[in-house]
Amino acid sequence: MDGNQMAQSTSDDPRVPLLPIHRPQSFNSYLNGGRDASTNMLAVLVWVFTWWLTEAVPMPITSMSLLFLFPLFGIADADDVAHSYMDDVITLVLGSFILALAVEHYNIHRRLALNGVSDQILSTRRPKRIERAVTGDVE
């Protein structure tokens, strides 16, 4: 390439979408250990992907293996990896799923629905009140 092509804007370059393939050394700056950390990251990725694809190890162990593999191979600190697993939003979603499973297990959703509808049906026969009970609309 001559000097004029090198000065060309990268947005005009048709290889911009292939930049990581064109210059793989660009990934080295993102990891703490440089090239060694990149190689270790690729090795861990292939290892965990193989476990995931073949199901040689149970899925929960495969998903949690990064907690000890990243610090072991020097890719990231244990605190950073653990923080990625238990971020505030992830904890909120996990708690919501656990609460939903508990509600479903003890049939609380049916109890609430039947109590709401039966109270409205027994008290009066007006369809508007039954509709409000089913949709959760309050007066």
Short mmCIF file of C-alpha atoms in Angstrom, two decimals:
data_model
loop_
_atom_site.label_atom_id
_atom_site.label_comp_id
_atom_site.label_asym_id
_atom_site.label_seq_id
_atom_site.Cartn_x
_atom_site.Cartn_y
_atom_site.Cartn_z
CA MET A 1 0.00 0.00 0.00
CA ASP A 2 1.30 3.45 -0.75
CA GLY A 3 1.11 6.51 1.51
CA ASN A 4 -2.15 7.80 -0.04
CA GLN A 5 -4.00 4.60 0.71
CA MET A 6 -2.70 4.54 4.28
CA ALA A 7 -4.01 8.08 4.82
CA GLN A 8 -7.45 7.00 3.60
CA SER A 9 -10.16 7.12 6.25
CA THR A 10 -10.89 3.76 7.86
CA SER A 11 -14.62 4.24 7.30
CA ASP A 12 -14.03 4.20 3.54
CA ASP A 13 -11.95 1.05 3.73
CA PRO A 14 -14.00 -2.00 2.62
CA ARG A 15 -12.07 -4.16 5.09
CA VAL A 16 -13.35 -2.33 8.17
CA PRO A 17 -15.90 -5.05 9.05
CA LEU A 18 -13.06 -7.58 8.80
CA LEU A 19 -10.68 -5.53 10.93
CA PRO A 20 -10.25 -8.14 13.68
CA ILE A 21 -9.46 -10.75 11.02
CA HIS A 22 -7.22 -8.39 9.11
CA ARG A 23 -5.24 -7.30 12.18
CA PRO A 24 -5.60 -9.89 14.97
CA GLN A 25 -3.01 -8.09 17.11
CA SER A 26 -5.66 -5.43 17.83
CA PHE A 27 -7.18 -7.73 20.45
CA ASN A 28 -3.99 -7.76 22.52
CA SER A 29 -4.54 -4.29 23.91
CA TYR A 30 -7.89 -5.23 25.47
CA LEU A 31 -6.47 -7.86 27.82
CA ASN A 32 -4.14 -7.17 30.72
CA GLY A 33 -1.44 -9.69 29.86
CA GLY A 34 -1.10 -8.84 26.17
CA ARG A 35 -0.45 -11.68 23.76
CA ASP A 36 -0.23 -14.40 26.43
CA ALA A 37 -3.62 -13.44 27.84
CA SER A 38 -5.09 -13.46 24.32
CA THR A 39 -3.79 -16.97 23.68
CA ASN A 40 -5.06 -18.14 27.07
CA MET A 41 -8.44 -16.54 26.39
CA LEU A 42 -8.75 -18.38 23.09
CA ALA A 43 -7.75 -21.66 24.74
CA VAL A 44 -10.33 -21.22 27.53
CA LEU A 45 -12.97 -20.26 24.97
CA VAL A 46 -12.35 -23.42 22.94
CA TRP A 47 -12.24 -25.53 26.08
CA VAL A 48 -15.54 -24.23 27.51
CA PHE A 49 -17.21 -24.28 24.08
CA THR A 50 -16.22 -27.93 23.67
CA TRP A 51 -17.68 -28.74 27.08
CA TRP A 52 -20.84 -26.86 26.18
CA LEU A 53 -21.20 -28.46 22.73
CA THR A 54 -20.53 -32.05 23.78
CA GLU A 55 -22.16 -31.75 27.22
CA ALA A 56 -19.22 -33.73 28.63
CA VAL A 57 -19.62 -31.74 31.83
CA PRO A 58 -23.03 -30.68 33.21
CA MET A 59 -24.15 -27.25 32.04
CA PRO A 60 -24.06 -25.55 35.47
CA ILE A 61 -20.43 -26.61 35.92
CA THR A 62 -19.59 -25.49 32.38
CA SER A 63 -21.14 -22.07 32.95
CA MET A 64 -19.44 -21.57 36.31
CA SER A 65 -16.05 -22.87 35.13
CA LEU A 66 -15.08 -19.41 33.92
CA LEU A 67 -15.06 -18.25 37.54
CA PHE A 68 -11.94 -20.28 38.20
CA LEU A 69 -10.47 -20.63 34.68
CA PHE A 70 -10.07 -16.90 33.99
CA PRO A 71 -8.05 -16.17 37.15
CA LEU A 72 -6.15 -19.46 36.79
CA PHE A 73 -4.89 -18.57 33.32
CA GLY A 74 -4.31 -14.90 34.13
CA ILE A 75 -7.03 -13.54 31.86
CA ALA A 76 -8.91 -11.52 34.49
CA ASP A 77 -9.01 -11.02 38.24
CA ALA A 78 -11.36 -13.19 40.27
CA ASP A 79 -13.18 -10.09 41.53
CA ASP A 80 -13.88 -8.86 38.00
CA VAL A 81 -15.19 -12.24 36.88
CA ALA A 82 -17.36 -12.65 39.98
CA HIS A 83 -18.74 -9.14 39.53
CA SER A 84 -19.70 -10.03 35.95
CA TYR A 85 -21.66 -13.03 37.20
CA MET A 86 -23.49 -11.18 39.98
CA ASP A 87 -24.17 -7.73 38.63
CA ASP A 88 -27.12 -5.86 40.19
CA VAL A 89 -29.35 -6.36 37.15
CA ILE A 90 -28.53 -10.07 36.93
CA THR A 91 -29.34 -10.48 40.62
CA LEU A 92 -32.67 -8.70 40.11
CA VAL A 93 -33.61 -10.95 37.18
CA LEU A 94 -32.51 -14.09 39.05
CA GLY A 95 -34.58 -13.07 42.08
CA SER A 96 -37.60 -12.45 39.85
CA PHE A 97 -37.29 -15.91 38.30
CA ILE A 98 -37.00 -17.54 41.72
CA LEU A 99 -40.05 -15.62 42.95
CA ALA A 100 -42.02 -16.63 39.84
CA LEU A 101 -41.10 -20.30 40.38
CA ALA A 102 -42.25 -20.10 44.00
CA VAL A 103 -45.56 -18.50 42.97
CA GLU A 104 -46.09 -21.20 40.36
CA HIS A 105 -45.06 -24.06 42.66
CA TYR A 106 -47.53 -23.12 45.39
CA ASN A 107 -50.30 -22.14 42.92
CA ILE A 108 -50.47 -18.62 44.31
CA HIS A 109 -51.31 -17.26 40.86
CA ARG A 110 -54.43 -19.45 40.70
CA ARG A 111 -55.43 -18.57 44.23
CA LEU A 112 -55.19 -14.86 43.52
CA ALA A 113 -57.13 -15.18 40.27
CA LEU A 114 -59.87 -17.37 41.71
CA ASN A 115 -60.23 -15.24 44.83
CA GLY A 116 -60.44 -12.07 42.78
CA VAL A 117 -63.02 -13.46 40.38
CA SER A 118 -65.07 -15.32 43.00
CA ASP A 119 -65.29 -12.25 45.26
CA GLN A 120 -66.60 -10.19 42.37
CA ILE A 121 -69.00 -12.90 41.19
CA LEU A 122 -70.40 -13.59 44.66
CA SER A 123 -70.84 -9.95 45.56
CA THR A 124 -72.57 -8.89 42.37
CA ARG A 125 -73.29 -10.13 38.89
CA ARG A 126 -72.21 -7.01 37.04
CA PRO A 127 -69.89 -7.79 34.11
CA LYS A 128 -67.87 -4.60 34.56
CA ARG A 129 -66.77 -5.68 38.03
CA ILE A 130 -65.84 -9.16 36.78
CA GLU A 131 -63.79 -7.59 33.99
CA ARG A 132 -62.00 -5.37 36.48
CA ALA A 133 -61.24 -8.38 38.68
CA VAL A 134 -59.79 -10.36 35.78
CA THR A 135 -57.69 -7.51 34.39
CA GLY A 136 -56.52 -6.31 37.80
CA ASP A 137 -58.09 -2.88 37.46
CA VAL A 138 -58.84 -1.20 40.76
CA GLU A 139 -61.73 1.10 41.38
#
